[in-house]
PDB file of C-alpha atoms and ligand atoms in Angstrom:
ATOM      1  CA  UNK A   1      10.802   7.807 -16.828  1.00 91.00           C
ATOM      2  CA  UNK A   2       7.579   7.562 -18.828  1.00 93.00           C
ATOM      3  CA  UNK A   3       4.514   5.599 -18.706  1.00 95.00           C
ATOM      4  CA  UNK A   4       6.108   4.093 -22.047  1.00 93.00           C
ATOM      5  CA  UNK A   5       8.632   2.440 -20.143  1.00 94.00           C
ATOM      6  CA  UNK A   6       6.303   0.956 -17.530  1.00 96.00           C
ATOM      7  CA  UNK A   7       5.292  -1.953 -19.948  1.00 95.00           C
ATOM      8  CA  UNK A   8       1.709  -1.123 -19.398  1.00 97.00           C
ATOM      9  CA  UNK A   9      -0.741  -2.243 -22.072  1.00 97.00           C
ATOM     10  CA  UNK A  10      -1.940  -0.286 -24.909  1.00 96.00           C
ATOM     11  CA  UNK A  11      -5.585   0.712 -23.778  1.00 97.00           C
ATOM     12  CA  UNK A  12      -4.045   1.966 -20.338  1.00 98.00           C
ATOM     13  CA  UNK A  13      -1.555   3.808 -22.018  1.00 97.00           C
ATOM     14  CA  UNK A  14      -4.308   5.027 -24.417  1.00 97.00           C
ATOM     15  CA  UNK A  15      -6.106   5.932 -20.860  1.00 98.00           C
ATOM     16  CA  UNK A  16      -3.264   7.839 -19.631  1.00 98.00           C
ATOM     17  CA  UNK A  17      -2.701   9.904 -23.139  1.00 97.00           C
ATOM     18  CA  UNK A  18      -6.324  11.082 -22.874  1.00 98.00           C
ATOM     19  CA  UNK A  19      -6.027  12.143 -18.856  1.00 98.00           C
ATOM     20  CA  UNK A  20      -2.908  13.718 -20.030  1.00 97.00           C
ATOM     21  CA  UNK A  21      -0.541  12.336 -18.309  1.00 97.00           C
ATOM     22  CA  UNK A  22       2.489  12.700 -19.431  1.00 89.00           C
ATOM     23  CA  UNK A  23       5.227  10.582 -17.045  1.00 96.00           C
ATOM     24  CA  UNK A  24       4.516   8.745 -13.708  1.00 97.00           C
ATOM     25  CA  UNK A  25       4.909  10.516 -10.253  1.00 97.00           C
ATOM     26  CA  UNK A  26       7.526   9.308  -7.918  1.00 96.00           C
ATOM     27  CA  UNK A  27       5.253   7.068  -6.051  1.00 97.00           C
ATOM     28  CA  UNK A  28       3.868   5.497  -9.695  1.00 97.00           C
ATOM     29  CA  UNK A  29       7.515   4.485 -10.705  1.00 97.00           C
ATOM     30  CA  UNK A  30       7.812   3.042  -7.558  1.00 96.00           C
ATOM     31  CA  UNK A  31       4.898   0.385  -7.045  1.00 98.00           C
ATOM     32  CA  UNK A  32       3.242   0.231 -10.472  1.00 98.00           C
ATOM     33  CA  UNK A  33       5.848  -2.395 -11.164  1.00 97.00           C
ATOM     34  CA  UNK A  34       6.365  -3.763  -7.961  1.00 97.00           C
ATOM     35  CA  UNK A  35       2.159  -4.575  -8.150  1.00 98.00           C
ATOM     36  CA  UNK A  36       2.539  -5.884 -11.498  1.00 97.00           C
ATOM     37  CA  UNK A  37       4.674  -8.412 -10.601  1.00 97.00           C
ATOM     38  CA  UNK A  38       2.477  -9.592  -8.144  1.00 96.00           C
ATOM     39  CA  UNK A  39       4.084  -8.232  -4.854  1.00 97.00           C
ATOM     40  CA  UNK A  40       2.805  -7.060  -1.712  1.00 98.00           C
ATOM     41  CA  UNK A  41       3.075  -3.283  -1.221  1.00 97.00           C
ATOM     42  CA  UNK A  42       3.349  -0.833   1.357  1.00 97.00           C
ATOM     43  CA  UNK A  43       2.735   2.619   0.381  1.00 96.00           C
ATOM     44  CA  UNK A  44       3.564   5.700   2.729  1.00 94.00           C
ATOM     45  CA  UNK A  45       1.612   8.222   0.589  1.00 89.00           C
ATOM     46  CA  UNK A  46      -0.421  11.341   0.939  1.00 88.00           C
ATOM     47  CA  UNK A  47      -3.411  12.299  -1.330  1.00 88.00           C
ATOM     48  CA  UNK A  48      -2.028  14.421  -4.228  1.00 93.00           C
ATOM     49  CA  UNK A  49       0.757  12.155  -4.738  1.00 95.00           C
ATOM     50  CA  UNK A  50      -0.720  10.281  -7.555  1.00 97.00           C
ATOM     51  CA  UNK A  51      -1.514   7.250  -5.238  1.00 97.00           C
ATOM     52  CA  UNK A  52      -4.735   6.200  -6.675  1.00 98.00           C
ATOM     53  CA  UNK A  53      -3.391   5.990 -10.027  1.00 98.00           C
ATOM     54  CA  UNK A  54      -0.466   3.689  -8.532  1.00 98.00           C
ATOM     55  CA  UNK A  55      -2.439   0.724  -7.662  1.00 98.00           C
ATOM     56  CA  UNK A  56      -5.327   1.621  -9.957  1.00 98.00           C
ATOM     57  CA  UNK A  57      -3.271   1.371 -13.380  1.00 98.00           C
ATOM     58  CA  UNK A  58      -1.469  -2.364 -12.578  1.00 98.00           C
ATOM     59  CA  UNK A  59      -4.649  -3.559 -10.530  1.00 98.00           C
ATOM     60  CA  UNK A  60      -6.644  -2.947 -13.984  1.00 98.00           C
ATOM     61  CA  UNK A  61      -3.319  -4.069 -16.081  1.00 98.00           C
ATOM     62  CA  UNK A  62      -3.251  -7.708 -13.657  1.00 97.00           C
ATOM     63  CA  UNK A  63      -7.497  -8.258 -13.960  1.00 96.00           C
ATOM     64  CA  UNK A  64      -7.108  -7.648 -18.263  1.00 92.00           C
ATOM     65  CA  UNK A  65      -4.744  -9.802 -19.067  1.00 79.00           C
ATOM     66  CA  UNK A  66      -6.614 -12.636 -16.871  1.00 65.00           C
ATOM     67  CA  UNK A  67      -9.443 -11.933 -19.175  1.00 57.00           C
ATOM     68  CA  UNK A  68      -7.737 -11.338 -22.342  1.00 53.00           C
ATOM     69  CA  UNK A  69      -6.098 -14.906 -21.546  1.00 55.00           C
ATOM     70  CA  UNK A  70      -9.304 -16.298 -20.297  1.00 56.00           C
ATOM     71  CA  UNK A  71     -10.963 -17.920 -23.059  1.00 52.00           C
ATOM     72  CA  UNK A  72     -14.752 -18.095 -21.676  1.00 54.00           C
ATOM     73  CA  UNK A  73     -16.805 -15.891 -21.915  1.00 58.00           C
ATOM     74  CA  UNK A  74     -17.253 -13.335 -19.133  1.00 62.00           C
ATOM     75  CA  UNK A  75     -20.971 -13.266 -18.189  1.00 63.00           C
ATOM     76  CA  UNK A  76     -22.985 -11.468 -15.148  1.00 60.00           C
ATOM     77  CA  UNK A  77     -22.800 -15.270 -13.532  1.00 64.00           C
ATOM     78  CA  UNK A  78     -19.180 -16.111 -13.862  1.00 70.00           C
ATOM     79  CA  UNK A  79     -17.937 -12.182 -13.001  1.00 87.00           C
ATOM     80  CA  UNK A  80     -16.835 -12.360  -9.516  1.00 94.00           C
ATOM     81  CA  UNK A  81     -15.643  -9.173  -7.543  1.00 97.00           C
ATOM     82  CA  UNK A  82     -11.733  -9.921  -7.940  1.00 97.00           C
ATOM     83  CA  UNK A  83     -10.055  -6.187  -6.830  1.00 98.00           C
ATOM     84  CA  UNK A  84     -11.886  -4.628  -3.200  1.00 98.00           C
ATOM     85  CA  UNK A  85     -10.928  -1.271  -2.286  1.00 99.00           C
ATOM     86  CA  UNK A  86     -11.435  -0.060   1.402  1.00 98.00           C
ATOM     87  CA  UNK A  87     -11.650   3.567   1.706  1.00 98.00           C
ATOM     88  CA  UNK A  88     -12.568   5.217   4.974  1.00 98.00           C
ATOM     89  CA  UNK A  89     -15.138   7.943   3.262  1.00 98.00           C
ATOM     90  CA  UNK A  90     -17.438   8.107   0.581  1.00 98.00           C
ATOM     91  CA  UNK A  91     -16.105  11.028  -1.209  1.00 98.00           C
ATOM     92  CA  UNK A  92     -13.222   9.057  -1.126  1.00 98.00           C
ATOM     93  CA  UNK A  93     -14.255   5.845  -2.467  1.00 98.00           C
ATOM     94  CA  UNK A  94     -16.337   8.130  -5.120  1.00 98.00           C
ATOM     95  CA  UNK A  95     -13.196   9.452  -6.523  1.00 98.00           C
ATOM     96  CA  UNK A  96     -10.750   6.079  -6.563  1.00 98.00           C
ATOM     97  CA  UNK A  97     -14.164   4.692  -8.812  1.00 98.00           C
ATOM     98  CA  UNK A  98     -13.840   7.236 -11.132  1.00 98.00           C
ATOM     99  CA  UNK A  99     -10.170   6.813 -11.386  1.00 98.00           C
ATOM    100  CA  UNK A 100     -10.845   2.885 -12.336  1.00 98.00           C
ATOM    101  CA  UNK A 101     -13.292   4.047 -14.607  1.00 98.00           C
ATOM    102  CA  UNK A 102     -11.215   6.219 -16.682  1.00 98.00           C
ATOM    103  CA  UNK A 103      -7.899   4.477 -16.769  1.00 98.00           C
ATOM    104  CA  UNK A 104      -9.793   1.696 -18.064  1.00 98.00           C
ATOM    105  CA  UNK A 105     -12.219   3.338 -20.308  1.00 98.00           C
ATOM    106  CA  UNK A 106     -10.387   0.982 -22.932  1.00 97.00           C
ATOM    107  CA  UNK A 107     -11.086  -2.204 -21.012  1.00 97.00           C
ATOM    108  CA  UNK A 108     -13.906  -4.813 -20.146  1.00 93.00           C
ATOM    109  CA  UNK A 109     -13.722  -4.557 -16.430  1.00 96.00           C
ATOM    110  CA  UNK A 110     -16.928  -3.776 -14.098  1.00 97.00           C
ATOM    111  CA  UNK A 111     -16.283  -1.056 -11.134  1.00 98.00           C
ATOM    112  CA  UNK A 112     -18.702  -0.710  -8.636  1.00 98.00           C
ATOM    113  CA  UNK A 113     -18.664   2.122  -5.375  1.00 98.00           C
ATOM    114  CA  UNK A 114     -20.477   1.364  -2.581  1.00 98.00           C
ATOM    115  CA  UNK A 115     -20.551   3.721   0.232  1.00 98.00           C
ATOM    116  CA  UNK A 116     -23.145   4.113   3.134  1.00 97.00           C
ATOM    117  CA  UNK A 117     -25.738   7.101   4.176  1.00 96.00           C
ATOM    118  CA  UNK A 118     -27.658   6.582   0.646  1.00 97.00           C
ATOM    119  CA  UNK A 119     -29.955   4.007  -0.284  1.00 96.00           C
ATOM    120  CA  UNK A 120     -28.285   0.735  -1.125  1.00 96.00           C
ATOM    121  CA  UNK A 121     -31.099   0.045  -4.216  1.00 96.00           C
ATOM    122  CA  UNK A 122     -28.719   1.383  -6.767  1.00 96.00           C
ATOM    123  CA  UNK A 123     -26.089  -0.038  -5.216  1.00 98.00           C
ATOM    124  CA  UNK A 124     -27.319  -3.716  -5.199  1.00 98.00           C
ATOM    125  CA  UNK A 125     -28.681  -3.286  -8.672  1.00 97.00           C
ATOM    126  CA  UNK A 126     -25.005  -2.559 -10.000  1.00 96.00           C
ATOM    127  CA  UNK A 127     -23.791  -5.442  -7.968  1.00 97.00           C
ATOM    128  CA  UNK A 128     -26.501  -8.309  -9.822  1.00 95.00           C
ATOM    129  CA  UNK A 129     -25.497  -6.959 -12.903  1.00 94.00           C
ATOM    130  CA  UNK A 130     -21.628  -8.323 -12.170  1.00 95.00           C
ATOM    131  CA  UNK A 131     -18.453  -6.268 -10.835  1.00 97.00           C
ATOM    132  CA  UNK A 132     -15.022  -7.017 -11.262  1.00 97.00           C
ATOM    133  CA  UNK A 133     -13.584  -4.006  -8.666  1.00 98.00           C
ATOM    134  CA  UNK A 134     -15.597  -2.997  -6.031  1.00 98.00           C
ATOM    135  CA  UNK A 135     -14.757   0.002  -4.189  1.00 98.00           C
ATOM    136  CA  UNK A 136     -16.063   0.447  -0.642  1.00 98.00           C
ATOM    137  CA  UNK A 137     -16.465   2.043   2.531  1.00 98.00           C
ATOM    138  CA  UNK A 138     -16.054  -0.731   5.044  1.00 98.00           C
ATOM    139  CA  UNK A 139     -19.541  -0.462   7.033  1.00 98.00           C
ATOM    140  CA  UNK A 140     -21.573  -0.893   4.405  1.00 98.00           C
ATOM    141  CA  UNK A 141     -19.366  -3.280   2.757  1.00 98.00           C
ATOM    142  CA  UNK A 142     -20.095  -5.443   5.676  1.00 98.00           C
ATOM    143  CA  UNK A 143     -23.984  -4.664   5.585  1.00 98.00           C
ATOM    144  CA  UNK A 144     -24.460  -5.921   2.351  1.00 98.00           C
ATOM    145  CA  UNK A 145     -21.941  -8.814   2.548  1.00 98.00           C
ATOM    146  CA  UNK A 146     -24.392  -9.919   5.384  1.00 98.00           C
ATOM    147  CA  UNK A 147     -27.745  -9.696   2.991  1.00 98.00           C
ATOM    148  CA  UNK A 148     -25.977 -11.904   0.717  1.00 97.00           C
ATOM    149  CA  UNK A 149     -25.603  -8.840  -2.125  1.00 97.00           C
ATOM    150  CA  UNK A 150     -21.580  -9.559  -2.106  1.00 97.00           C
ATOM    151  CA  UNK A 151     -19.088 -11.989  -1.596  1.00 97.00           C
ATOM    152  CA  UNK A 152     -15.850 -11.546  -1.005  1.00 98.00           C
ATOM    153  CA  UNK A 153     -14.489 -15.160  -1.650  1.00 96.00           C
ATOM    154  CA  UNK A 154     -12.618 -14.184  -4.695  1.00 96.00           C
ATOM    155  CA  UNK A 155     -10.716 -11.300  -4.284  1.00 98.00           C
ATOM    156  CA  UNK A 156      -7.360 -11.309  -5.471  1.00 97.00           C
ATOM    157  CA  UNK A 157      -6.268  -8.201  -5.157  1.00 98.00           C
ATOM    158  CA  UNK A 158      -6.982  -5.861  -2.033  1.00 98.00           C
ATOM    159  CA  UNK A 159      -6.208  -2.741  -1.063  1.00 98.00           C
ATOM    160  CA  UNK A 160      -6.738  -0.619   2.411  1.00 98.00           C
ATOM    161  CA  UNK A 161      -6.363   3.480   1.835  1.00 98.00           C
ATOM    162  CA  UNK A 162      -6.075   5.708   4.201  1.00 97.00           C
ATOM    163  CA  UNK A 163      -5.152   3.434   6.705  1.00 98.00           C
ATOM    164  CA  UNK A 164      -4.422   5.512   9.387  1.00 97.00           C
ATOM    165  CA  UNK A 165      -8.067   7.922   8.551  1.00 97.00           C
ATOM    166  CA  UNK A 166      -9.718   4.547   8.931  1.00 98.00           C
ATOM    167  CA  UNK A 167      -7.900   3.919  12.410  1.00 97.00           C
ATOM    168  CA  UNK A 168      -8.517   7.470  13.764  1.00 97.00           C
ATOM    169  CA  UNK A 169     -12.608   7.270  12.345  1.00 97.00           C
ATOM    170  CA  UNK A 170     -12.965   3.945  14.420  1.00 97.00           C
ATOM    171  CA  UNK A 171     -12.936   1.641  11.718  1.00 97.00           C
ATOM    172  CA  UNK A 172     -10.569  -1.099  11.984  1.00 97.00           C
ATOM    173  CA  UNK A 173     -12.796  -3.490  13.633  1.00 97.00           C
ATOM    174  CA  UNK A 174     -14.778  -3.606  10.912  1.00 98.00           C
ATOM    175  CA  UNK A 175     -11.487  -3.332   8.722  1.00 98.00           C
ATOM    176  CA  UNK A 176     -10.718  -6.720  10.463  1.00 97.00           C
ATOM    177  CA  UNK A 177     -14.162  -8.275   9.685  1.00 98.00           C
ATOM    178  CA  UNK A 178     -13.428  -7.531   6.213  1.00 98.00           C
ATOM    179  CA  UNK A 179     -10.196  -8.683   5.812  1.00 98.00           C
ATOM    180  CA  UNK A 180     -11.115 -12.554   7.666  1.00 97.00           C
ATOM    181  CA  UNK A 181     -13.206 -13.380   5.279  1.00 97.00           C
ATOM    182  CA  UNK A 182     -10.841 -12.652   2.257  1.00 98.00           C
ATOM    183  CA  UNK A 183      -9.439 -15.651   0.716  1.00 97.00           C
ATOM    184  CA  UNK A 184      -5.681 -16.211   2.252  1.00 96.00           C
ATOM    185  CA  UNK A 185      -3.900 -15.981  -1.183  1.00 96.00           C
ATOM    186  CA  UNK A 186      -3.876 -12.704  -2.037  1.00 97.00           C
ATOM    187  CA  UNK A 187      -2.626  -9.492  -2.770  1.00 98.00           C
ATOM    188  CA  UNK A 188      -1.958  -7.031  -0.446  1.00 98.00           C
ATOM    189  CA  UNK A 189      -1.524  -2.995  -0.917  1.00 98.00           C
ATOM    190  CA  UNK A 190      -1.790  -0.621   2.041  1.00 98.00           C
ATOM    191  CA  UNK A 191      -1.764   2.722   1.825  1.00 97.00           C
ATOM    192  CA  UNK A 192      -1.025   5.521   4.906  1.00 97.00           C
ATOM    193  CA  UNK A 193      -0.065   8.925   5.502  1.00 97.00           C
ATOM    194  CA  UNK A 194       1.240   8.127   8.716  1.00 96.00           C
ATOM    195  CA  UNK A 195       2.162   5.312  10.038  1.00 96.00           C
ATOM    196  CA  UNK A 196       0.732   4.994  14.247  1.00 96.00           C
ATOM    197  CA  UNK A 197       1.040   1.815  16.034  1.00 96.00           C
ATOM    198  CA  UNK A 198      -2.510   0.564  14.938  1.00 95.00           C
ATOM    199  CA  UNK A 199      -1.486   0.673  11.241  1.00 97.00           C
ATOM    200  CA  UNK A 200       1.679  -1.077  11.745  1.00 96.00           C
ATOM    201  CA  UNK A 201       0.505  -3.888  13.911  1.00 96.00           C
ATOM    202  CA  UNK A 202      -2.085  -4.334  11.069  1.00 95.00           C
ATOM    203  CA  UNK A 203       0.948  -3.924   8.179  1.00 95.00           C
ATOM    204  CA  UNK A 204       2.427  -6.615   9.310  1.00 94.00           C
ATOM    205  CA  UNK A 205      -0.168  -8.968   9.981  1.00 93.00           C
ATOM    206  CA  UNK A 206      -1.596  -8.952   6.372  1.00 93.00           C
ATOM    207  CA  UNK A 207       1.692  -8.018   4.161  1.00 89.00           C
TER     208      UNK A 207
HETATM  209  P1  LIG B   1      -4.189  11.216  -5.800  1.00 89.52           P
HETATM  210  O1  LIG B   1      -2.912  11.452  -5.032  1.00 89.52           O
HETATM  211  O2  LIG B   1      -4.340   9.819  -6.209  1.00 89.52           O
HETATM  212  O3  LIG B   1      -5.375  11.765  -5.072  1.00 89.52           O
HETATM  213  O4  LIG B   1      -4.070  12.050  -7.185  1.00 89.52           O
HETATM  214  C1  LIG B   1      -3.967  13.458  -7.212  1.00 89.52           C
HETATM  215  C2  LIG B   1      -4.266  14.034  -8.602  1.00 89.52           C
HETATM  216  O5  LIG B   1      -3.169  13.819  -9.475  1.00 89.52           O
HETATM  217  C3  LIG B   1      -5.476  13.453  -9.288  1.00 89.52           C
HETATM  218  O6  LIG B   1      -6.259  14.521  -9.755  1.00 89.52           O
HETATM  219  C4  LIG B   1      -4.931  12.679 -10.473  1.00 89.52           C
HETATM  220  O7  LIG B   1      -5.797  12.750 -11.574  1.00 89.52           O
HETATM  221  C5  LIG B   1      -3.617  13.373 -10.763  1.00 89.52           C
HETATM  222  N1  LIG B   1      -2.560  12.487 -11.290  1.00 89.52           N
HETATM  223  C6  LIG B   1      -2.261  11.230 -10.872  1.00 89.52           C
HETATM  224  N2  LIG B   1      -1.216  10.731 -11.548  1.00 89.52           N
HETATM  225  C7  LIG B   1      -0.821  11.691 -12.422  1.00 89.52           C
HETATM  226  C8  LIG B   1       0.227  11.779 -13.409  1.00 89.52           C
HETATM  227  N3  LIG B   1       1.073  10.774 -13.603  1.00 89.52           N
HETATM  228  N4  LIG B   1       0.329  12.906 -14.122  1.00 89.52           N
HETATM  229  C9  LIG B   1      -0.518  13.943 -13.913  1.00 89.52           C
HETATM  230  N5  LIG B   1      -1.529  13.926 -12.996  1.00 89.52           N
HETATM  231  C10 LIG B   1      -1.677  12.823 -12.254  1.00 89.52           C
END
């Protein structure tokens, strides 16, 4: 299979052509269509699989063609943060950003990483200036949801990696925090290496 055959649009195929990329992994030809279409997913996956690029690509694909439909204009007021991405560290979270960012050089989409351990000043500032996919680490997530510097209310589309890291680091209560205050209809995608008890009780609350 190639990334030809996914049905992708052309800037994220331009995207992939200029990571060179030449066909999708096994776990890409799995749930790249499967998130297209709108479905929950869960994803037994370790790094180096090509994971990131699995939800990236059709989380990207699903906010575009919103906007290309969308005929007002997007401004800094009515961009609302509409993809979250919980990631148990911040090299992590670093990383999945700069995935976003270049498979959708071509696009109009916002990403935003916020992590904790560094001042939050740059963070907030990137966050007033509008963010369509935030990526986070869920502690400070939760710090600046309760300052008022983010709101949740509109997410879509959200995804948990790592899962079971996040678990073993001590991080699912704050995990659950995060996850009450989403808005009930949404997208789910859940990614683990492993799947212990903790992860699965939580897999099948939310999917
Ligand atoms: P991940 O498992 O998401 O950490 O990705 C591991 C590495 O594989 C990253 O450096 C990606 O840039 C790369 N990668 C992801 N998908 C593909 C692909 N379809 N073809 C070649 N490299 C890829």
């Amino acid at each position: 299979m190639l990334f030809e055959d996914l049905n992708l649009i052309m800037p994220i195929q331009k995207a992939l052509k200029t990571e060179k990329y030449d066909k999708p992994t096994p776990i890409q030809e799995k749930a790249i269509p499967s998130i297209l279409s709108g479905r929950d997913l869960l994803g037994c996956a370790q790094t180096g699989t090509g994971k990131t690029a699995a939800f990236a690509i059709p989380i990207l694909q699903n906010l575009s063609s919103e906007i290309l439909s969308d005929e007002r204009k997007i401004t800094r007021d009515t961009r609302h943060i509409r993809a979250l991405i919980l990631a148990p560290t911040r090299e992590l979270a670093i990383q999945i950003g700069e995935s976003f960012e270049a498979y959708g050089r071509y696009l109009r989409l916002k990403t935003t990483v916020v992590f904790g351990g560094v001042s939050q000043r740059r963070q907030t500032d990137a966050l007033r200036a509008g963010v369509d996919i935030l990526v986070a680490t869920p502690g400070r997530l939760l710090d600046l949801i309760s300052q008022g510097y983010i709101s949740i209310h509109h997410v879509e589309m959200f995804v948990l990696d790592e899962a079971d890291r996040m678990l073993d680091m001590g991080m699912f209560q704050d995990v659950k925090k995060i996850i009450a205050q989403l808005p009930e209809e949404r997208q789910n995608m859940l990614f683990s290496a492993t799947m212990p008890q903790g992860v699965s009780q939580l897999v099948s609350s939310i999917l």
